[in-house]
Short mmCIF file of C-alpha atoms in Angstrom, two decimals:
data_model
loop_
_atom_site.label_atom_id
_atom_site.label_comp_id
_atom_site.label_asym_id
_atom_site.label_seq_id
_atom_site.Cartn_x
_atom_site.Cartn_y
_atom_site.Cartn_z
CA HIS A 1 -250.00 -125.98 -67.34
CA ASP A 2 -246.47 -124.51 -67.18
CA THR A 3 -244.93 -127.03 -64.68
CA VAL A 4 -242.61 -128.58 -67.34
CA GLU A 5 -241.21 -125.22 -68.54
CA ASP A 6 -240.90 -123.74 -64.77
CA SER A 7 -239.54 -126.71 -62.93
CA ASP A 8 -237.60 -129.96 -63.24
CA ILE A 9 -240.75 -131.97 -63.59
CA THR A 10 -241.24 -134.17 -66.84
CA ILE A 11 -244.23 -134.91 -68.81
CA ALA A 12 -243.66 -138.50 -67.72
CA GLN A 13 -244.11 -137.49 -64.14
CA ILE A 14 -247.21 -135.58 -64.88
CA GLY A 15 -248.56 -138.51 -66.54
CA SER A 16 -247.89 -140.85 -63.54
CA SER A 17 -249.20 -138.43 -61.18
CA PHE A 18 -252.22 -137.16 -63.16
CA GLY A 19 -252.80 -139.43 -66.00
CA ALA A 20 -252.20 -139.62 -69.64
CA GLU A 21 -254.84 -137.09 -70.64
CA VAL A 22 -253.64 -134.41 -68.41
CA ALA A 23 -249.93 -135.13 -69.56
CA ARG A 24 -250.87 -134.59 -73.24
CA LEU A 25 -252.66 -131.19 -72.31
CA VAL A 26 -249.42 -130.18 -70.67
CA GLU A 27 -247.32 -131.43 -73.30
CA GLY A 28 -249.44 -129.32 -75.82
CA MET A 29 -249.07 -126.33 -73.75
CA THR A 30 -245.39 -126.75 -73.64
CA LYS A 31 -245.26 -127.20 -77.34
CA ILE A 32 -247.25 -123.88 -78.31
CA SER A 33 -245.54 -121.81 -75.55
CA GLN A 34 -242.23 -122.50 -77.61
CA VAL A 35 -243.92 -120.39 -80.48
CA ASN A 36 -242.88 -116.87 -80.00
CA ALA A 37 -246.11 -115.29 -80.38
CA ASP A 38 -244.74 -111.66 -80.74
CA PRO A 39 -245.48 -110.93 -84.53
CA ALA A 40 -242.96 -108.21 -84.70
CA SER A 41 -240.09 -110.79 -83.55
CA GLN A 42 -240.89 -113.29 -86.25
CA HIS A 43 -241.70 -110.83 -88.91
CA ALA A 44 -244.85 -112.87 -89.60
CA PRO A 45 -248.50 -111.51 -89.49
CA ALA A 46 -250.42 -112.21 -86.34
CA GLU A 47 -252.85 -114.49 -88.63
CA ASN A 48 -250.00 -116.76 -89.33
CA ILE A 49 -249.00 -117.16 -85.67
CA ARG A 50 -252.76 -118.02 -84.96
CA LYS A 51 -252.62 -120.51 -87.86
CA ILE A 52 -249.30 -122.13 -86.35
CA LEU A 53 -251.01 -122.41 -82.82
CA PHE A 54 -254.01 -124.07 -84.39
CA ALA A 55 -251.84 -126.36 -86.52
CA MET A 56 -249.67 -127.34 -83.57
CA VAL A 57 -252.59 -128.37 -81.41
CA GLU A 58 -253.86 -131.99 -81.29
CA ASP A 59 -256.47 -131.24 -78.61
CA MET A 60 -258.46 -127.95 -78.87
CA ARG A 61 -258.53 -127.74 -74.97
CA VAL A 62 -254.87 -126.71 -75.14
CA ILE A 63 -255.97 -123.47 -76.95
CA PHE A 64 -258.62 -122.93 -74.13
CA ILE A 65 -256.02 -123.33 -71.62
CA LYS A 66 -253.61 -121.06 -73.31
CA LEU A 67 -256.33 -118.39 -73.43
CA ALA A 68 -257.09 -118.80 -69.78
CA ASP A 69 -253.28 -118.54 -69.15
CA ARG A 70 -253.22 -115.48 -71.07
CA LEU A 71 -256.21 -113.92 -69.42
CA HIS A 72 -254.66 -114.71 -66.02
CA ASN A 73 -251.15 -112.98 -67.14
CA MET A 74 -253.14 -109.90 -68.44
CA ARG A 75 -255.03 -109.61 -65.06
CA THR A 76 -251.75 -109.45 -63.19
CA LEU A 77 -249.68 -107.45 -65.82
CA GLU A 78 -249.26 -104.72 -63.24
CA PHE A 79 -246.27 -106.31 -61.59
CA LEU A 80 -244.20 -106.30 -64.64
CA ASP A 81 -241.84 -103.54 -66.07
CA PRO A 82 -243.70 -101.31 -68.57
CA ASP A 83 -241.82 -102.32 -71.40
CA ARG A 84 -242.90 -105.86 -70.91
CA GLN A 85 -246.45 -104.83 -70.10
CA LYS A 86 -246.48 -103.16 -73.40
CA ARG A 87 -245.11 -106.05 -75.33
CA ILE A 88 -247.25 -108.59 -73.87
CA ALA A 89 -250.55 -106.20 -74.33
CA ARG A 90 -249.48 -105.87 -78.12
CA GLU A 91 -249.07 -109.62 -78.49
CA THR A 92 -252.55 -110.10 -76.67
CA LEU A 93 -254.24 -107.64 -79.10
CA ASP A 94 -252.66 -109.12 -82.23
CA VAL A 95 -252.70 -112.78 -81.46
CA TYR A 96 -254.78 -113.87 -78.56
CA ALA A 97 -257.93 -111.53 -78.60
CA PRO A 98 -258.56 -112.58 -82.16
CA LEU A 99 -257.85 -116.08 -81.21
CA ALA A 100 -260.38 -115.93 -78.34
CA ASN A 101 -262.96 -114.41 -80.98
CA ARG A 102 -262.35 -117.26 -83.43
CA MET A 103 -262.88 -119.70 -80.84
CA GLY A 104 -266.25 -118.16 -80.20
CA ILE A 105 -265.46 -116.58 -76.60
CA GLY A 106 -266.33 -113.08 -76.90
CA TRP A 107 -266.21 -112.37 -73.35
CA ILE A 108 -262.43 -113.41 -73.18
CA LYS A 109 -261.70 -111.39 -76.35
CA ASN A 110 -263.40 -108.24 -74.64
CA GLU A 111 -261.43 -108.50 -71.47
CA LEU A 112 -258.19 -109.28 -73.21
CA GLU A 113 -258.68 -106.12 -75.58
CA ASP A 114 -259.54 -103.98 -72.65
CA LEU A 115 -256.72 -105.13 -70.47
CA ALA A 116 -254.39 -104.58 -73.55
CA LEU A 117 -255.76 -101.23 -73.97
CA LYS A 118 -255.07 -100.33 -70.25
CA TYR A 119 -251.28 -100.91 -70.96
CA LEU A 120 -250.87 -99.61 -74.54
CA ASP A 121 -252.81 -96.38 -74.03
CA ARG A 122 -253.46 -95.90 -70.12
CA GLU A 123 -254.74 -92.41 -70.63
CA ALA A 124 -257.37 -93.36 -73.26
CA TYR A 125 -258.32 -96.31 -71.20
CA TYR A 126 -258.97 -94.38 -67.87
CA HIS A 127 -260.57 -91.47 -69.75
CA LEU A 128 -263.05 -94.10 -71.49
CA LYS A 129 -263.69 -95.84 -68.15
CA ALA A 130 -264.76 -92.76 -66.52
CA GLN A 131 -267.04 -91.75 -69.18
CA VAL A 132 -268.58 -95.07 -69.41
CA GLU A 133 -269.05 -95.36 -65.50
CA GLY A 134 -270.82 -91.93 -65.52
CA LYS A 135 -273.51 -93.07 -67.99
CA ARG A 136 -273.92 -96.60 -66.89
CA THR A 137 -277.49 -96.21 -65.66
CA ALA A 138 -278.72 -94.34 -68.60
CA ARG A 139 -276.92 -96.58 -71.03
CA ASP A 140 -278.34 -99.78 -69.43
CA ALA A 141 -282.01 -98.37 -69.53
CA TYR A 142 -281.35 -97.39 -73.14
CA VAL A 143 -280.40 -101.06 -74.10
CA GLU A 144 -283.34 -102.46 -72.18
CA LYS A 145 -285.80 -100.08 -73.88
CA THR A 146 -284.34 -100.93 -77.20
CA LYS A 147 -284.39 -104.68 -76.75
CA THR A 148 -288.18 -104.26 -75.72
CA LEU A 149 -288.98 -102.30 -78.89
CA ILE A 150 -287.38 -104.96 -81.05
CA ARG A 151 -289.06 -107.74 -79.25
CA GLU A 152 -292.47 -106.08 -79.54
CA GLU A 153 -292.14 -105.18 -83.29
CA LEU A 154 -291.02 -108.76 -84.04
CA ALA A 155 -293.82 -110.23 -82.20
CA ARG A 156 -296.28 -107.74 -84.05
CA HIS A 157 -295.15 -109.60 -87.16
CA GLY A 158 -295.52 -112.93 -85.45
CA LEU A 159 -292.01 -113.75 -84.85
CA THR A 160 -290.79 -115.03 -81.55
CA CYS A 161 -287.38 -114.34 -80.64
CA GLU A 162 -284.73 -113.79 -77.83
CA VAL A 163 -283.40 -110.36 -77.99
CA LYS A 164 -279.97 -109.56 -76.28
CA GLY A 165 -278.12 -106.30 -75.75
CA ARG A 166 -275.06 -105.14 -74.28
CA ALA A 167 -272.68 -102.16 -73.85
CA LYS A 168 -269.81 -101.89 -76.05
CA HIS A 169 -266.52 -102.56 -74.03
CA PHE A 170 -263.52 -100.10 -73.79
CA TYR A 171 -261.53 -101.21 -76.61
CA SER A 172 -264.49 -101.38 -78.88
CA ILE A 173 -265.27 -97.80 -78.28
CA TYR A 174 -261.51 -96.80 -78.63
#
């Protein structure tokens, strides 16, 4: 996805090797990578940056690729210096986690937020992690019990449904 940015390979070469569709996706990634998504550096609200990203993209798969790229970057952030970790984590919280949410990919939003918290407030992150881990069994049992009660009450009123439950993630608790 970032071959054009990181090497001498051109979009045309990608097209001849992988086809026009892949070339268009790489070209879309190259275009949106040129947008500086750091809200502070552009003096623009994060919402405006998200709108710019949507407007620039002709194929929504580019947004999915960008989110996957950001998730991978956040998962490997420990290899960067602390200042870059904080800048990228802030940008992730302000731009990419809400973008994932808007795209309906809650699990990516949650992981991006949790990873960002880890670099923005390390002490709070590890404190929450220890507290949550210590109560996992009780919490899981509570969620299952609550789902059963809701399902039974709805069935008592003749309503069939699927009830889902989940624990809050670290950033949400924070």
